[in-house]
Short mmCIF file of C-alpha atoms in Angstrom, two decimals:
data_model
loop_
_atom_site.label_atom_id
_atom_site.label_comp_id
_atom_site.label_asym_id
_atom_site.label_seq_id
_atom_site.Cartn_x
_atom_site.Cartn_y
_atom_site.Cartn_z
CA MET A 1 0.89 2.48 19.16
CA SER A 2 3.07 5.49 18.27
CA SER A 3 1.74 8.80 16.95
CA ALA A 4 4.84 10.18 14.70
CA LEU A 5 3.91 11.69 10.76
CA PRO A 6 6.00 9.98 8.60
CA GLU A 7 7.80 12.05 6.91
CA VAL A 8 6.60 12.84 3.34
CA THR A 9 9.10 14.71 1.00
CA ASP A 10 7.95 17.66 -0.71
CA GLU A 11 7.35 15.23 -3.65
CA GLY A 12 4.52 13.41 -1.42
CA LEU A 13 6.95 10.76 -1.15
CA ILE A 14 7.46 8.14 1.93
CA THR A 15 10.43 6.00 2.33
CA GLY A 16 11.55 4.14 5.35
CA GLU A 17 8.95 4.55 7.90
CA THR A 18 8.17 0.74 9.13
CA GLY A 19 9.99 -2.37 8.63
CA ALA A 20 8.82 -3.64 6.59
CA GLN A 21 9.13 -1.61 4.06
CA ARG A 22 12.66 -0.64 4.64
CA LEU A 23 13.68 -4.65 4.29
CA ILE A 24 11.67 -4.94 1.41
CA GLY A 25 12.24 -1.35 -0.14
CA TRP A 26 8.85 0.29 -1.48
CA VAL A 27 8.47 3.97 -1.73
CA VAL A 28 4.79 5.35 -1.22
CA ASP A 29 4.47 8.30 -2.09
CA VAL A 30 0.98 10.79 -1.47
CA GLY A 31 1.39 13.36 -2.98
CA GLN A 32 -1.48 12.39 -6.26
CA SER A 33 -4.32 15.06 -6.55
CA ASP A 34 -6.26 12.03 -6.64
CA GLY A 35 -6.42 10.74 -2.69
CA ARG A 36 -5.14 7.14 -3.97
CA ALA A 37 -1.72 5.62 -2.49
CA ARG A 38 0.60 4.19 -4.53
CA LEU A 39 3.65 1.62 -3.36
CA THR A 40 6.45 1.30 -6.37
CA LEU A 41 8.81 -1.48 -5.60
CA GLU A 42 11.69 -2.07 -8.53
CA VAL A 43 11.73 -6.28 -8.06
CA GLY A 44 15.19 -8.18 -7.92
CA ASP A 45 15.59 -11.63 -7.19
CA GLN A 46 15.20 -10.84 -3.37
CA HIS A 47 11.27 -10.45 -3.59
CA THR A 48 10.79 -13.65 -5.58
CA ASN A 49 10.09 -17.22 -5.67
CA ARG A 50 11.01 -20.35 -7.07
CA HIS A 51 9.08 -19.34 -10.24
CA LYS A 52 11.64 -15.91 -10.53
CA VAL A 53 8.44 -14.34 -10.12
CA LEU A 54 7.08 -11.72 -7.77
CA HIS A 55 6.02 -13.51 -4.20
CA GLY A 56 2.65 -13.94 -3.86
CA GLY A 57 3.36 -12.70 -0.58
CA ILE A 58 5.40 -9.73 -0.66
CA ILE A 59 2.10 -8.58 -3.58
CA ALA A 60 -0.41 -9.26 -0.99
CA MET A 61 1.34 -6.50 1.66
CA LEU A 62 2.03 -4.63 -1.18
CA LEU A 63 -1.79 -3.61 -1.56
CA ASP A 64 -2.82 -4.01 2.20
CA SER A 65 -0.17 -0.94 2.10
CA ALA A 66 -1.50 1.17 -0.68
CA CYS A 67 -4.85 0.49 0.75
CA GLY A 68 -3.74 1.86 4.50
CA TYR A 69 -2.35 3.90 2.72
CA THR A 70 -5.66 5.02 0.43
CA GLY A 71 -8.03 5.78 3.44
CA SER A 72 -5.33 7.33 5.36
CA LEU A 73 -4.88 9.91 3.10
CA SER A 74 -9.06 10.23 2.79
CA LEU A 75 -8.94 10.53 5.96
CA ASP A 76 -6.18 13.74 6.77
CA ARG A 77 -3.54 14.28 4.21
CA GLU A 78 -1.22 15.96 6.78
CA LYS A 79 -2.05 14.03 9.61
CA LEU A 80 -2.37 10.56 8.03
CA PRO A 81 -3.46 8.61 10.74
CA GLN A 82 -2.70 5.14 10.88
CA MET A 83 -5.45 2.14 9.61
CA LEU A 84 -5.15 -1.26 10.85
CA THR A 85 -6.62 -4.24 8.90
CA LEU A 86 -9.55 -5.99 9.61
CA SER A 87 -9.73 -8.70 6.36
CA PHE A 88 -7.77 -8.37 3.26
CA ASN A 89 -8.62 -10.81 0.17
CA THR A 90 -5.55 -10.76 -3.25
CA GLN A 91 -6.39 -11.96 -6.51
CA TYR A 92 -3.52 -13.57 -7.61
CA LEU A 93 -3.72 -12.80 -11.77
CA ALA A 94 -0.80 -12.62 -13.90
CA PRO A 95 3.05 -13.37 -13.44
CA ALA A 96 5.13 -10.05 -12.42
CA GLY A 97 8.61 -10.30 -13.09
CA PRO A 98 11.99 -8.21 -12.66
CA GLY A 99 11.14 -4.26 -13.19
CA LYS A 100 9.01 -1.62 -11.36
CA VAL A 101 5.53 -2.94 -10.57
CA VAL A 102 2.66 -0.18 -8.43
CA ALA A 103 0.00 -0.94 -6.63
CA THR A 104 -2.83 1.81 -6.29
CA GLY A 105 -5.46 1.56 -3.07
CA ARG A 106 -8.54 3.07 -4.07
CA VAL A 107 -11.67 4.20 -1.37
CA THR A 108 -14.26 2.28 -2.64
CA GLY A 109 -16.94 2.68 0.90
CA GLY A 110 -17.59 2.76 4.81
CA GLY A 111 -17.01 6.21 7.04
CA ARG A 112 -14.72 8.12 9.76
CA LYS A 113 -13.40 4.55 11.82
CA THR A 114 -14.43 1.69 9.00
CA MET A 115 -13.22 1.99 5.68
CA PHE A 116 -13.90 -0.31 2.16
CA ILE A 117 -11.14 -0.45 0.31
CA GLU A 118 -10.18 -1.97 -3.01
CA GLY A 119 -6.30 -2.08 -4.24
CA GLU A 120 -4.57 -3.18 -7.61
CA LEU A 121 -1.34 -4.16 -9.12
CA ARG A 122 0.58 -3.33 -11.97
CA ASP A 123 4.05 -3.85 -14.03
CA ALA A 124 5.81 -2.10 -16.28
CA ASN A 125 4.08 -2.61 -18.97
CA GLY A 126 0.51 -2.18 -17.27
CA VAL A 127 -0.97 -5.67 -17.06
CA LEU A 128 -2.80 -6.09 -13.70
CA VAL A 129 -1.36 -8.34 -12.19
CA ALA A 130 -3.35 -8.67 -8.91
CA THR A 131 -6.35 -6.86 -7.39
CA SER A 132 -7.63 -7.19 -3.51
CA THR A 133 -10.25 -6.24 -1.52
CA GLY A 134 -9.55 -5.41 2.50
CA VAL A 135 -11.38 -3.55 5.51
CA TYR A 136 -10.06 -0.95 6.78
CA LYS A 137 -10.60 1.11 10.74
CA THR A 138 -8.74 4.14 11.80
CA VAL A 139 -6.15 3.15 15.64
CA ARG A 140 -6.97 5.62 18.05
CA GLN A 141 -3.79 7.62 18.46
CA GLU A 142 -2.74 8.29 22.07
CA SER A 143 -2.46 12.03 22.77
#
């Protein structure tokens, strides 16, 4: 596993860190004082399913990533240690059409190695689109 630190702008933003992030096009904000990562995506036609709403797989990916980054922030804001998802559940509550969506994570328990993290995805109007719960662990880095 790579131990390279992500490139974070002065505004606390991460873009293009992973292949999935480059493909889907979300932006990670790790610069907020509350320690919660936020993933923002401008939903376009390329992100929709046959019902013309944001695909559920992309919703789950955004929530999972928001939770992982939030876990990293809670451990070390500078190094952002990598996290591994052990289990993950998503609850779909409302459709999200074109426009901006934001996924946010929140640590609910655990310790330095295993963490319980909840996520939520809201659309530009603040409508709760989906929630998630997951169990994450830190990835041991090579020295």
